[in-house]
One Martini backbone bead per residue (centre of mass of N, CA, C, O) as a GRO file, in nm:
protein
   72
    1UNK     BB    1  -2.490   3.282  -2.118
    2UNK     BB    2  -2.364   3.286  -1.805
    3UNK     BB    3  -2.450   3.333  -1.495
    4UNK     BB    4  -2.394   3.356  -1.164
    5UNK     BB    5  -2.591   3.130  -1.073
    6UNK     BB    6  -2.490   2.904  -1.265
    7UNK     BB    7  -2.195   2.899  -1.167
    8UNK     BB    8  -2.261   2.827  -0.874
    9UNK     BB    9  -2.399   2.556  -0.934
   10UNK     BB   10  -2.158   2.423  -1.075
   11UNK     BB   11  -1.959   2.447  -0.833
   12UNK     BB   12  -2.129   2.281  -0.636
   13UNK     BB   13  -2.131   2.018  -0.800
   14UNK     BB   14  -1.824   1.981  -0.816
   15UNK     BB   15  -1.776   1.976  -0.511
   16UNK     BB   16  -1.956   1.728  -0.454
   17UNK     BB   17  -1.802   1.524  -0.629
   18UNK     BB   18  -1.528   1.554  -0.486
   19UNK     BB   19  -1.631   1.489  -0.198
   20UNK     BB   20  -1.729   1.198  -0.256
   21UNK     BB   21  -1.445   1.086  -0.325
   22UNK     BB   22  -1.311   1.184  -0.034
   23UNK     BB   23  -1.485   1.072   0.206
   24UNK     BB   24  -1.353   0.799   0.291
   25UNK     BB   25  -1.075   0.922   0.366
   26UNK     BB   26  -1.177   1.126   0.576
   27UNK     BB   27  -1.311   0.923   0.771
   28UNK     BB   28  -1.063   0.751   0.822
   29UNK     BB   29  -0.887   0.981   0.935
   30UNK     BB   30  -1.076   1.062   1.167
   31UNK     BB   31  -1.074   0.786   1.312
   32UNK     BB   32  -0.769   0.770   1.360
   33UNK     BB   33  -0.746   1.032   1.524
   34UNK     BB   34  -0.940   0.947   1.751
   35UNK     BB   35  -0.777   0.701   1.848
   36UNK     BB   36  -0.518   0.851   1.918
   37UNK     BB   37  -0.640   1.052   2.120
   38UNK     BB   38  -0.754   0.838   2.314
   39UNK     BB   39  -0.481   0.695   2.381
   40UNK     BB   40  -0.334   0.948   2.488
   41UNK     BB   41  -0.532   1.013   2.715
   42UNK     BB   42  -0.498   0.743   2.862
   43UNK     BB   43  -0.191   0.765   2.910
   44UNK     BB   44  -0.200   1.027   3.073
   45UNK     BB   45  -0.388   0.927   3.298
   46UNK     BB   46  -0.206   0.684   3.388
   47UNK     BB   47   0.054   0.861   3.452
   48UNK     BB   48  -0.116   1.065   3.667
   49UNK     BB   49  -0.143   0.886   3.890
   50UNK     BB   50  -0.101   0.898   4.239
   51UNK     BB   51   0.011   0.591   4.286
   52UNK     BB   52   0.244   0.670   4.084
   53UNK     BB   53   0.564   0.719   4.074
   54UNK     BB   54   0.796   0.967   3.971
   55UNK     BB   55   1.099   0.913   3.785
   56UNK     BB   56   1.389   1.117   3.735
   57UNK     BB   57   1.655   1.113   3.547
   58UNK     BB   58   1.991   1.225   3.641
   59UNK     BB   59   2.233   1.485   3.710
   60UNK     BB   60   2.498   1.632   3.866
   61UNK     BB   61   2.567   1.986   3.891
   62UNK     BB   62   2.817   2.208   3.916
   63UNK     BB   63   2.832   2.528   4.050
   64UNK     BB   64   2.925   2.847   4.019
   65UNK     BB   65   3.024   3.112   4.201
   66UNK     BB   66   2.982   3.441   4.108
   67UNK     BB   67   3.158   3.589   4.333
   68UNK     BB   68   3.438   3.386   4.346
   69UNK     BB   69   3.475   3.136   4.125
   70UNK     BB   70   3.384   2.900   4.288
   71UNK     BB   71   3.289   2.603   4.399
   72UNK     BB   72   2.981   2.475   4.567
   0.00000   0.00000   0.00000
């Protein structure tokens, strides 16, 4: 029947045929991922420039003093 080497060759051919069908989608996905990564890196670099101050909105919270139980 088939030996080990023949089965390996058949599996390689089947994998190549499947890969050829999926290749356009894989390259499209890789290109899209690269564009997203590039834009995120550019946004991070622009946000961290030393010339632009960063303002973080928040609210003041009063803490209780653990020793006396009163508010500080």
